[in-house]
mmCIF file of C-alpha atoms in Angstrom:
data_model
loop_
_atom_site.group_PDB
_atom_site.id
_atom_site.type_symbol
_atom_site.label_atom_id
_atom_site.label_comp_id
_atom_site.label_asym_id
_atom_site.label_seq_id
_atom_site.Cartn_x
_atom_site.Cartn_y
_atom_site.Cartn_z
ATOM 1 C CA MET Q 281 13.526 -9.076 13.937
ATOM 2 C CA LEU Q 282 12.695 -12.642 12.930
ATOM 3 C CA PHE Q 283 11.954 -13.607 16.538
ATOM 4 C CA GLY Q 284 9.678 -10.606 17.033
ATOM 5 C CA GLY Q 285 7.779 -11.369 13.841
ATOM 6 C CA ARG Q 286 7.772 -15.153 14.234
ATOM 7 C CA TYR Q 287 3.980 -15.417 14.238
ATOM 8 C CA ILE Q 288 3.653 -13.383 11.043
ATOM 9 C CA VAL Q 289 6.389 -15.482 9.412
ATOM 10 C CA LEU Q 290 4.561 -18.674 10.480
ATOM 11 C CA LEU Q 291 1.256 -17.435 9.041
ATOM 12 C CA MET Q 292 3.036 -16.375 5.852
ATOM 13 C CA GLY Q 293 4.485 -19.883 5.521
ATOM 14 C CA ILE Q 294 1.085 -21.516 6.021
ATOM 15 C CA PHE Q 295 -0.558 -19.159 3.545
ATOM 16 C CA SER Q 296 2.215 -19.697 0.979
ATOM 17 C CA ILE Q 297 1.494 -23.447 1.110
ATOM 18 C CA TYR Q 298 -2.215 -22.725 0.613
ATOM 19 C CA VAL Q 299 -1.602 -20.416 -2.357
ATOM 20 C CA GLY Q 300 0.921 -22.910 -3.762
ATOM 21 C CA LEU Q 301 -1.859 -25.505 -3.787
ATOM 22 C CA ILE Q 302 -4.212 -23.078 -5.536
ATOM 23 C CA TYR Q 303 -1.611 -22.237 -8.206
ATOM 24 C CA ASN Q 304 -0.340 -25.864 -8.259
ATOM 25 C CA ASP Q 305 3.179 -24.461 -8.066
ATOM 26 C CA CYS Q 306 6.060 -25.926 -6.058
ATOM 27 C CA PHE Q 307 9.601 -24.881 -7.047
ATOM 28 C CA SER Q 308 8.111 -23.845 -10.430
ATOM 29 C CA ARG Q 309 6.788 -27.391 -10.991
ATOM 30 C CA SER Q 310 3.186 -28.662 -10.969
ATOM 31 C CA PHE Q 311 1.936 -31.918 -9.456
ATOM 32 C CA ASN Q 312 -0.450 -34.152 -11.373
ATOM 33 C CA ILE Q 313 -2.183 -35.564 -8.294
ATOM 34 C CA PHE Q 314 -5.782 -35.801 -9.496
ATOM 35 C CA GLY Q 315 -5.163 -36.414 -13.187
ATOM 36 C CA SER Q 316 -5.244 -33.791 -15.928
ATOM 37 C CA ALA Q 317 -8.399 -33.120 -17.916
ATOM 38 C CA TRP Q 318 -6.311 -32.757 -21.082
ATOM 39 C CA SER Q 319 -4.970 -35.566 -23.256
ATOM 40 C CA PHE Q 320 -3.300 -35.923 -26.648
ATOM 41 C CA HIS Q 321 -3.457 -39.184 -28.569
ATOM 42 C CA GLY Q 322 -1.296 -38.290 -31.562
ATOM 43 C CA SER Q 323 2.436 -38.641 -32.105
ATOM 44 C CA PHE Q 324 4.664 -35.709 -31.210
ATOM 45 C CA ASN Q 325 7.050 -36.745 -33.986
ATOM 46 C CA ASP Q 326 4.373 -35.907 -36.575
ATOM 47 C CA ILE Q 327 3.264 -32.502 -35.283
ATOM 48 C CA GLY Q 328 6.561 -30.660 -34.865
ATOM 49 C CA GLU Q 329 7.483 -28.476 -31.920
ATOM 50 C CA SER Q 330 4.023 -27.667 -30.533
ATOM 51 C CA VAL Q 331 0.367 -28.674 -30.651
ATOM 52 C CA MET Q 332 -2.758 -26.627 -30.038
ATOM 53 C CA LEU Q 333 -5.259 -28.280 -27.709
ATOM 54 C CA ASP Q 334 -8.918 -27.424 -28.277
ATOM 55 C CA PRO Q 335 -11.057 -27.233 -25.099
ATOM 56 C CA ALA Q 336 -14.184 -27.871 -27.165
ATOM 57 C CA ASN Q 337 -12.751 -31.151 -28.523
ATOM 58 C CA ILE Q 338 -13.941 -34.004 -26.283
ATOM 59 C CA THR Q 339 -11.035 -36.208 -27.396
ATOM 60 C CA GLN Q 340 -8.567 -33.647 -26.004
ATOM 61 C CA ASN Q 341 -10.548 -32.221 -23.075
ATOM 62 C CA SER Q 342 -12.755 -34.450 -20.949
ATOM 63 C CA GLY Q 343 -14.591 -31.487 -19.397
ATOM 64 C CA TYR Q 344 -13.370 -32.591 -15.975
ATOM 65 C CA THR Q 345 -12.283 -29.779 -13.662
ATOM 66 C CA TYR Q 346 -9.065 -30.282 -11.734
ATOM 67 C CA VAL Q 347 -9.992 -30.821 -8.083
ATOM 68 C CA LEU Q 348 -7.600 -28.337 -6.449
ATOM 69 C CA GLY Q 349 -5.610 -25.646 -8.189
ATOM 70 C CA ILE Q 350 -4.506 -25.188 -11.787
ATOM 71 C CA ASP Q 351 -4.448 -28.120 -14.181
ATOM 72 C CA PRO Q 352 -0.796 -29.283 -14.503
ATOM 73 C CA VAL Q 353 -0.996 -29.180 -18.312
ATOM 74 C CA TRP Q 354 -0.533 -25.400 -18.118
ATOM 75 C CA GLN Q 355 3.044 -26.044 -16.995
ATOM 76 C CA LEU Q 356 3.814 -27.166 -20.557
ATOM 77 C CA SER Q 357 1.886 -24.456 -22.403
ATOM 78 C CA SER Q 358 3.568 -21.555 -24.188
ATOM 79 C CA ASN Q 359 0.885 -19.086 -23.021
ATOM 80 C CA LYS Q 360 1.164 -20.084 -19.362
ATOM 81 C CA ILE Q 361 2.178 -16.600 -18.174
ATOM 82 C CA THR Q 362 -0.707 -14.938 -20.044
ATOM 83 C CA PHE Q 363 -3.236 -17.300 -18.498
ATOM 84 C CA LEU Q 364 -1.807 -17.236 -14.966
ATOM 85 C CA ASN Q 365 -1.448 -13.446 -14.971
ATOM 86 C CA THR Q 366 -5.183 -12.876 -15.366
ATOM 87 C CA TYR Q 367 -5.926 -15.611 -12.838
ATOM 88 C CA LYS Q 368 -3.541 -14.233 -10.207
ATOM 89 C CA MET Q 369 -4.816 -10.691 -10.734
ATOM 90 C CA LYS Q 370 -8.389 -11.802 -10.008
ATOM 91 C CA ILE Q 371 -7.299 -13.872 -7.013
ATOM 92 C CA SER Q 372 -5.497 -10.808 -5.606
ATOM 93 C CA LEU Q 373 -8.663 -8.715 -5.934
ATOM 94 C CA ILE Q 374 -10.736 -11.423 -4.237
ATOM 95 C CA PHE Q 375 -8.313 -11.666 -1.305
ATOM 96 C CA GLY Q 376 -8.088 -7.879 -1.077
ATOM 97 C CA LEU Q 377 -11.826 -7.178 -1.029
ATOM 98 C CA THR Q 378 -12.372 -9.999 1.473
ATOM 99 C CA HIS Q 379 -9.689 -8.486 3.707
ATOM 100 C CA MET Q 380 -11.143 -4.969 3.514
ATOM 101 C CA VAL Q 381 -14.749 -6.081 4.078
ATOM 102 C CA PHE Q 382 -13.580 -8.007 7.141
ATOM 103 C CA GLY Q 383 -11.886 -4.823 8.390
ATOM 104 C CA VAL Q 384 -15.131 -2.858 8.004
ATOM 105 C CA PHE Q 385 -16.970 -5.534 10.017
ATOM 106 C CA VAL Q 386 -14.322 -5.260 12.743
ATOM 107 C CA SER Q 387 -15.287 -1.576 13.009
ATOM 108 C CA LEU Q 388 -18.874 -2.741 13.571
ATOM 109 C CA TRP Q 389 -17.647 -4.831 16.507
ATOM 110 C CA ASN Q 390 -15.997 -1.726 17.989
ATOM 111 C CA LYS Q 391 -19.143 0.363 17.571
ATOM 112 C CA ILE Q 392 -21.307 -2.316 19.190
ATOM 113 C CA ASN Q 393 -18.836 -2.635 22.064
ATOM 114 C CA PHE Q 394 -18.906 1.123 22.751
ATOM 115 C CA LYS Q 395 -22.686 1.312 22.089
ATOM 116 C CA LYS Q 396 -22.334 3.808 19.233
ATOM 117 C CA THR Q 397 -25.611 3.008 17.495
ATOM 118 C CA PHE Q 398 -25.608 6.255 15.504
ATOM 119 C CA ASP Q 399 -22.154 5.452 14.095
ATOM 120 C CA ILE Q 400 -23.454 2.062 12.997
ATOM 121 C CA ALA Q 401 -26.265 3.688 11.012
ATOM 122 C CA PHE Q 402 -24.276 6.567 9.490
ATOM 123 C CA GLU Q 403 -20.758 5.125 9.207
ATOM 124 C CA PHE Q 404 -20.700 1.332 9.079
ATOM 125 C CA ILE Q 405 -23.794 0.782 6.905
ATOM 126 C CA PRO Q 406 -22.848 3.428 4.270
ATOM 127 C CA GLN Q 407 -19.251 2.169 4.197
ATOM 128 C CA ILE Q 408 -20.163 -1.476 3.681
ATOM 129 C CA LEU Q 409 -22.871 -0.605 1.123
ATOM 130 C CA PHE Q 410 -20.408 1.542 -0.832
ATOM 131 C CA LEU Q 411 -17.990 -1.392 -1.066
ATOM 132 C CA LEU Q 412 -20.738 -3.888 -1.916
ATOM 133 C CA CYS Q 413 -22.206 -1.716 -4.676
ATOM 134 C CA THR Q 414 -18.878 -1.072 -6.386
ATOM 135 C CA PHE Q 415 -15.918 -3.385 -5.929
ATOM 136 C CA CYS Q 416 -17.746 -6.362 -4.424
ATOM 137 C CA TYR Q 417 -19.963 -6.296 -7.514
ATOM 138 C CA LEU Q 418 -16.772 -6.682 -9.558
ATOM 139 C CA ILE Q 419 -15.904 -9.773 -7.507
ATOM 140 C CA PHE Q 420 -19.384 -11.132 -8.237
ATOM 141 C CA LEU Q 421 -18.750 -10.657 -11.973
ATOM 142 C CA ILE Q 422 -15.440 -12.534 -11.675
ATOM 143 C CA PHE Q 423 -17.135 -15.596 -10.178
ATOM 144 C CA PHE Q 424 -20.073 -15.313 -12.580
ATOM 145 C CA LYS Q 425 -17.726 -15.334 -15.569
ATOM 146 C CA TRP Q 426 -15.735 -18.267 -14.182
ATOM 147 C CA ILE Q 427 -18.849 -20.366 -13.607
ATOM 148 C CA MET Q 428 -21.037 -19.553 -16.607
ATOM 149 C CA TYR Q 429 -18.632 -19.313 -19.560
ATOM 150 C CA SER Q 430 -16.839 -22.263 -21.134
ATOM 151 C CA ALA Q 431 -15.550 -23.492 -24.481
ATOM 152 C CA GLY Q 432 -18.129 -24.187 -27.150
ATOM 153 C CA ASN Q 433 -20.660 -22.401 -29.302
ATOM 154 C CA GLY Q 434 -23.505 -20.245 -28.065
ATOM 155 C CA ILE Q 435 -24.107 -17.276 -25.807
ATOM 156 C CA TRP Q 436 -22.062 -18.845 -22.970
ATOM 157 C CA SER Q 437 -18.985 -19.560 -25.103
ATOM 158 C CA GLU Q 438 -15.650 -17.842 -24.631
ATOM 159 C CA HIS Q 439 -16.322 -15.733 -27.742
ATOM 160 C CA CYS Q 440 -19.239 -13.968 -26.038
ATOM 161 C CA ALA Q 441 -17.578 -13.363 -22.663
ATOM 162 C CA PRO Q 442 -17.323 -9.575 -22.070
ATOM 163 C CA SER Q 443 -14.145 -8.041 -20.684
ATOM 164 C CA LEU Q 444 -14.507 -7.415 -16.945
ATOM 165 C CA LEU Q 445 -12.246 -4.358 -17.112
ATOM 166 C CA ILE Q 446 -14.291 -2.730 -19.887
ATOM 167 C CA THR Q 447 -17.549 -3.668 -18.143
ATOM 168 C CA PHE Q 448 -16.466 -2.088 -14.852
ATOM 169 C CA ILE Q 449 -15.128 1.072 -16.540
ATOM 170 C CA ASN Q 450 -18.390 1.460 -18.481
ATOM 171 C CA MET Q 451 -20.292 1.032 -15.225
ATOM 172 C CA MET Q 452 -18.343 3.872 -13.587
ATOM 173 C CA LEU Q 453 -18.781 6.121 -16.652
ATOM 174 C CA MET Q 454 -22.418 5.059 -17.169
ATOM 175 C CA LYS Q 455 -21.825 4.318 -20.844
ATOM 176 C CA GLN Q 456 -22.532 1.368 -23.106
ATOM 177 C CA ASP Q 457 -20.353 -0.203 -25.783
ATOM 178 C CA LYS Q 458 -21.833 -0.879 -29.186
ATOM 179 C CA PRO Q 459 -22.400 -4.597 -29.928
ATOM 180 C CA ASP Q 460 -19.960 -6.249 -32.319
ATOM 181 C CA PRO Q 461 -21.799 -7.038 -35.604
ATOM 182 C CA LYS Q 462 -19.574 -10.100 -36.129
ATOM 183 C CA LEU Q 463 -20.762 -11.665 -32.851
ATOM 184 C CA GLU Q 464 -24.394 -10.588 -33.069
ATOM 185 C CA ALA Q 465 -25.640 -13.856 -34.545
ATOM 186 C CA LEU Q 466 -23.638 -16.052 -32.152
ATOM 187 C CA CYS Q 467 -24.018 -14.097 -28.906
ATOM 188 C CA GLN Q 468 -27.534 -12.708 -29.462
ATOM 189 C CA GLY Q 469 -26.664 -9.388 -27.820
ATOM 190 C CA LYS Q 470 -24.813 -10.951 -24.864
ATOM 191 C CA GLU Q 471 -21.337 -9.842 -25.980
ATOM 192 C CA THR Q 472 -21.598 -6.584 -23.983
ATOM 193 C CA TYR Q 473 -23.560 -7.756 -20.922
ATOM 194 C CA MET Q 474 -23.514 -11.136 -19.184
ATOM 195 C CA PHE Q 475 -27.194 -11.316 -18.224
ATOM 196 C CA ASP Q 476 -30.469 -9.516 -18.840
ATOM 197 C CA GLY Q 477 -30.928 -6.337 -16.839
ATOM 198 C CA GLN Q 478 -27.216 -6.008 -16.059
ATOM 199 C CA ARG Q 479 -27.025 -2.425 -17.342
ATOM 200 C CA GLU Q 480 -29.971 -1.321 -15.190
ATOM 201 C CA LEU Q 481 -28.547 -3.192 -12.185
ATOM 202 C CA GLN Q 482 -25.180 -1.473 -12.610
ATOM 203 C CA GLN Q 483 -26.811 1.953 -12.794
ATOM 204 C CA VAL Q 484 -28.787 1.295 -9.609
ATOM 205 C CA LEU Q 485 -25.698 0.000 -7.777
ATOM 206 C CA LEU Q 486 -23.575 2.962 -8.878
ATOM 207 C CA ILE Q 487 -26.197 5.571 -7.907
ATOM 208 C CA PHE Q 488 -26.871 3.816 -4.600
ATOM 209 C CA GLY Q 489 -23.141 3.626 -3.870
ATOM 210 C CA LEU Q 490 -22.647 7.319 -4.671
ATOM 211 C CA LEU Q 491 -25.568 8.234 -2.400
ATOM 212 C CA MET Q 492 -23.688 6.658 0.502
ATOM 213 C CA ILE Q 493 -20.985 9.350 0.227
ATOM 214 C CA PRO Q 494 -23.171 12.285 1.437
ATOM 215 C CA VAL Q 495 -24.624 10.004 4.122
ATOM 216 C CA MET Q 496 -21.110 9.375 5.461
ATOM 217 C CA PHE Q 497 -20.241 13.057 5.104
ATOM 218 C CA PHE Q 498 -23.303 14.776 6.612
ATOM 219 C CA GLY Q 499 -24.790 12.093 8.878
ATOM 220 C CA LYS Q 500 -22.619 12.480 11.953
ATOM 221 C CA PRO Q 501 -22.219 16.316 11.817
ATOM 222 C CA ILE Q 502 -25.988 16.834 11.465
ATOM 223 C CA LYS Q 503 -26.618 14.578 14.453
ATOM 224 C CA ILE Q 504 -24.112 16.560 16.538
ATOM 225 C CA LEU Q 505 -25.665 19.851 15.352
ATOM 226 C CA VAL Q 506 -29.248 18.816 16.126
ATOM 227 C CA SER Q 507 -28.715 17.016 19.450
ATOM 228 C CA PRO Q 508 -28.142 20.224 21.563
ATOM 229 C CA PHE Q 509 -31.420 21.716 20.302
ATOM 230 C CA LEU Q 510 -33.241 18.520 21.215
ATOM 231 C CA ARG Q 511 -31.787 18.709 24.704
ATOM 232 C CA ARG Q 512 -32.737 22.405 25.059
ATOM 233 C CA SER Q 513 -36.359 21.613 24.266
ATOM 234 C CA ASN Q 514 -36.528 19.707 27.564
ATOM 235 C CA TYR Q 515 -34.783 22.239 29.795
ATOM 236 C CA SER Q 516 -33.441 25.796 29.790
ATOM 237 C CA SER Q 517 -29.672 25.936 30.232
ATOM 238 C CA ILE Q 518 -27.528 28.732 31.646
ATOM 239 C CA GLY Q 519 -25.373 30.686 29.237
ATOM 240 C CA ASP Q 520 -27.107 29.745 25.978
ATOM 241 C CA GLU Q 521 -25.118 32.221 23.872
ATOM 242 C CA THR Q 522 -21.749 30.928 25.093
ATOM 243 C CA GLU Q 523 -22.755 27.284 24.557
ATOM 244 C CA THR Q 524 -24.103 28.034 21.087
ATOM 245 C CA GLN Q 525 -20.824 29.699 20.076
ATOM 246 C CA VAL Q 526 -18.777 26.744 21.377
ATOM 247 C CA GLU Q 527 -21.061 24.257 19.623
ATOM 248 C CA GLN Q 528 -20.748 26.125 16.321
ATOM 249 C CA GLU Q 529 -16.959 26.041 16.598
ATOM 250 C CA ASN Q 530 -17.062 22.333 17.462
ATOM 251 C CA PHE Q 531 -19.449 21.693 14.576
ATOM 252 C CA GLY Q 532 -17.027 23.304 12.121
ATOM 253 C CA ASP Q 533 -14.184 21.132 13.372
ATOM 254 C CA ILE Q 534 -16.371 18.030 13.194
ATOM 255 C CA LEU Q 535 -17.472 18.878 9.649
ATOM 256 C CA ILE Q 536 -13.853 19.212 8.497
ATOM 257 C CA PHE Q 537 -12.886 16.024 10.348
ATOM 258 C CA GLN Q 538 -15.785 14.086 8.796
ATOM 259 C CA ALA Q 539 -14.992 15.433 5.318
ATOM 260 C CA ILE Q 540 -11.399 14.246 5.637
ATOM 261 C CA HIS Q 541 -12.483 10.774 6.758
ATOM 262 C CA THR Q 542 -15.146 10.468 4.057
ATOM 263 C CA ILE Q 543 -12.754 11.474 1.276
ATOM 264 C CA GLU Q 544 -10.103 9.189 2.747
ATOM 265 C CA TYR Q 545 -12.474 6.218 2.788
ATOM 266 C CA VAL Q 546 -13.897 6.758 -0.717
ATOM 267 C CA LEU Q 547 -10.559 7.408 -2.421
ATOM 268 C CA GLY Q 548 -8.905 4.817 -0.187
ATOM 269 C CA SER Q 549 -11.342 2.155 -1.360
ATOM 270 C CA VAL Q 550 -10.041 2.674 -4.898
ATOM 271 C CA SER Q 551 -6.351 2.953 -4.043
ATOM 272 C CA HIS Q 552 -6.457 0.141 -1.469
ATOM 273 C CA THR Q 553 -8.130 -2.224 -3.944
ATOM 274 C CA ALA Q 554 -5.398 -1.442 -6.472
ATOM 275 C CA SER Q 555 -2.785 -1.827 -3.728
ATOM 276 C CA TYR Q 556 -3.717 -5.491 -3.265
ATOM 277 C CA LEU Q 557 -2.509 -6.108 -6.820
ATOM 278 C CA ARG Q 558 0.975 -6.169 -5.280
ATOM 279 C CA LEU Q 559 0.102 -9.798 -4.398
ATOM 280 C CA TRP Q 560 -0.119 -10.472 -8.122
ATOM 281 C CA ALA Q 561 3.224 -8.754 -8.793
ATOM 282 C CA LEU Q 562 4.961 -10.611 -5.955
ATOM 283 C CA SER Q 563 3.602 -13.948 -7.143
ATOM 284 C CA LEU Q 564 4.703 -13.253 -10.713
ATOM 285 C CA ALA Q 565 8.227 -12.280 -9.628
ATOM 286 C CA HIS Q 566 8.506 -15.295 -7.323
ATOM 287 C CA SER Q 567 7.322 -17.764 -9.976
ATOM 288 C CA GLN Q 568 9.692 -16.342 -12.599
ATOM 289 C CA LEU Q 569 12.677 -16.484 -10.237
ATOM 290 C CA SER Q 570 11.908 -20.074 -9.259
ATOM 291 C CA GLU Q 571 11.504 -21.054 -12.913
ATOM 292 C CA VAL Q 572 14.816 -19.426 -13.845
ATOM 293 C CA LEU Q 573 16.607 -21.288 -11.035
ATOM 294 C CA TRP Q 574 15.060 -24.584 -12.125
ATOM 295 C CA ASN Q 575 15.716 -24.233 -15.869
ATOM 296 C CA MET Q 576 19.129 -22.557 -15.668
ATOM 297 C CA VAL Q 577 20.577 -24.443 -12.689
ATOM 298 C CA MET Q 578 18.762 -27.606 -11.631
ATOM 299 C CA LYS Q 579 17.893 -28.770 -15.139
ATOM 300 C CA SER Q 580 21.561 -28.800 -16.175
ATOM 301 C CA GLY Q 581 22.166 -31.733 -13.821
ATOM 302 C CA PHE Q 582 19.574 -33.987 -15.472
ATOM 303 C CA GLY Q 583 20.699 -36.556 -18.037
ATOM 304 C CA ARG Q 584 21.265 -40.238 -18.729
ATOM 305 C CA GLU Q 585 25.048 -40.177 -18.755
ATOM 306 C CA MET Q 586 27.209 -40.967 -15.721
ATOM 307 C CA LYS Q 587 28.618 -37.444 -15.570
ATOM 308 C CA HIS Q 588 25.156 -36.040 -14.892
ATOM 309 C CA SER Q 589 24.825 -38.077 -11.703
ATOM 310 C CA VAL Q 590 28.025 -36.500 -10.374
ATOM 311 C CA MET Q 591 27.051 -33.073 -11.692
ATOM 312 C CA LEU Q 592 23.614 -33.319 -10.061
ATOM 313 C CA PHE Q 593 25.218 -33.542 -6.607
ATOM 314 C CA PHE Q 594 26.930 -30.160 -6.990
ATOM 315 C CA VAL Q 595 24.111 -28.586 -8.995
ATOM 316 C CA PHE Q 596 21.564 -29.474 -6.324
ATOM 317 C CA ASN Q 597 23.682 -27.855 -3.606
ATOM 318 C CA PHE Q 598 23.975 -24.632 -5.586
ATOM 319 C CA TRP Q 599 20.260 -24.703 -6.496
ATOM 320 C CA ALA Q 600 19.232 -25.303 -2.869
ATOM 321 C CA MET Q 601 21.500 -22.518 -1.613
ATOM 322 C CA ALA Q 602 20.231 -20.066 -4.253
ATOM 323 C CA THR Q 603 16.632 -21.045 -3.490
ATOM 324 C CA VAL Q 604 17.061 -20.385 0.226
ATOM 325 C CA ILE Q 605 18.924 -17.085 -0.249
ATOM 326 C CA ILE Q 606 16.853 -15.620 -3.097
ATOM 327 C CA LEU Q 607 13.391 -17.153 -2.763
ATOM 328 C CA VAL Q 608 13.150 -17.723 0.982
ATOM 329 C CA LEU Q 609 15.213 -14.915 2.538
ATOM 330 C CA MET Q 610 15.053 -12.079 -0.012
ATOM 331 C CA GLU Q 611 11.560 -12.790 -1.330
ATOM 332 C CA GLY Q 612 10.397 -13.672 2.178
ATOM 333 C CA LEU Q 613 11.605 -10.307 3.495
ATOM 334 C CA SER Q 614 9.887 -8.547 0.604
ATOM 335 C CA ALA Q 615 6.626 -10.399 1.264
ATOM 336 C CA PHE Q 616 6.985 -9.646 4.990
ATOM 337 C CA LEU Q 617 7.228 -5.899 4.325
ATOM 338 C CA HIS Q 618 4.330 -5.955 1.874
ATOM 339 C CA THR Q 619 2.049 -7.866 4.229
ATOM 340 C CA LEU Q 620 2.845 -5.385 7.013
ATOM 341 C CA ARG Q 621 1.842 -2.573 4.658
ATOM 342 C CA LEU Q 622 -1.409 -4.295 3.634
ATOM 343 C CA HIS Q 623 -2.376 -4.993 7.243
ATOM 344 C CA TRP Q 624 -1.405 -1.604 8.660
ATOM 345 C CA VAL Q 625 -2.832 0.630 5.902
ATOM 346 C CA GLU Q 626 -5.405 -1.231 3.805
ATOM 347 C CA PHE Q 627 -6.865 -3.397 6.588
ATOM 348 C CA MET Q 628 -6.452 -1.490 9.854
ATOM 349 C CA SER Q 629 -7.496 1.864 8.375
ATOM 350 C CA LYS Q 630 -11.029 0.458 8.222
ATOM 351 C CA PHE Q 631 -11.387 0.263 12.000
ATOM 352 C CA TYR Q 632 -8.275 1.392 13.913
ATOM 353 C CA GLY Q 633 -8.414 4.890 15.381
ATOM 354 C CA GLY Q 634 -5.513 4.869 17.820
ATOM 355 C CA GLN Q 635 -7.663 6.573 20.476
ATOM 356 C CA GLY Q 636 -7.150 4.093 23.281
ATOM 357 C CA THR Q 637 -4.752 4.115 26.209
ATOM 358 C CA ALA Q 638 -1.121 3.555 25.278
ATOM 359 C CA PHE Q 639 0.312 0.313 26.647
ATOM 360 C CA VAL Q 640 3.004 0.845 29.287
ATOM 361 C CA PRO Q 641 4.816 -2.305 30.510
ATOM 362 C CA PHE Q 642 4.867 -2.679 34.288
ATOM 363 C CA SER Q 643 8.227 -1.792 35.838
ATOM 364 C CA PHE Q 644 9.142 -1.602 39.526
ATOM 365 C CA GLN Q 645 11.815 0.957 38.713
ATOM 366 C CA THR Q 646 9.308 3.261 36.994
ATOM 367 C CA TYR Q 647 6.762 2.746 39.770
ATOM 368 C CA LEU Q 648 9.300 3.590 42.526
ATOM 369 C CA ARG Q 649 10.561 6.642 40.625
ATOM 370 C CA GLU Q 650 7.016 8.007 40.217
ATOM 371 C CA SER Q 651 6.284 7.351 43.908
ATOM 372 C CA TYR Q 652 9.496 9.133 44.931
ATOM 373 C CA LEU Q 653 8.663 12.188 42.799
ATOM 374 C CA ALA Q 654 5.096 12.268 44.137
ATOM 375 C CA ASP Q 655 6.333 12.148 47.754
ATOM 376 C CA LYS Q 656 8.879 14.864 47.001
ATOM 377 C CA GLU Q 657 6.194 17.176 45.612
ATOM 378 C CA PHE Q 658 3.963 16.430 48.591
ATOM 379 C CA LEU Q 659 6.708 17.354 51.101
ATOM 380 C CA LYS Q 660 7.371 20.624 49.247
ATOM 381 C CA SER Q 661 3.750 21.623 49.562
#
């Protein structure tokens, strides 16, 4: 199995290194390569067990953004899981929507290759516009919130940043939350919407996205229904009644087929987007397992006494073995199965139809057997 899936395993390894750089996570530890933006100049003996760092305080936060990945100071924070959970959830949605949009564009390649211009107009364009007007707009809001909001006072402070989940739900329900009176003076009405005209923009995007559903549903069947009448206007065919009856039966089948595919795409866009959140769950489980192995196993071998140097030799062997068995083999197999699911269902459902010619490996034995049977039938006749 490993040999057959060696290319997928290789790509998974490369991508795990890439995501590890983004999360700044290697064996549950972070690397301070570019220097942290956070600093504390007091004495830890005077403050007790913990200290709260203020991002708006220039003596504690320089305002410098870590070049690649998460700032290593989050490794020491008590709310690390809360912060990383929201970050990983958004990253999973970004990867998922990028993957699905790429799959829809692969279907465009197929339609261009087979010269299906009508399918481009009434399948590809409505499908991509439906995604852009709904879930890709959510991705835009994620980046907008990351870029525009920061610590401080004013309408772009963290106090005025609206919840993306509530904003997207209100967009789907076409409703508006009441402004918070406590934040009215600080946020100046921006605590519910991020920019002027956002409510009107969301209504237009939602209506436009919903209008793409009947286009996907009725576009192709209407074209198939109208095309025979356009051909008949140029010539008179033989057996019009028989052809009309066959076309009506075919039209009914096509209408049912198109309805199934339209419902599958619309509902699938929702379920497939949620399905990519498995990346978030896998990352959370992997990080927690690696942290448990480090704190419960590897950390016990650290110390200044001589016994710890001897203990570290045995502890490292056990930690390395547990890391390979649990994190590499078991978690690797789990990630392998999940990535197969995401590629086969969420990605390939956007363009793969399975209507080609099945691949049959060349075999002399099969070729000779078919030739023998053909000659035998010929001699009988």
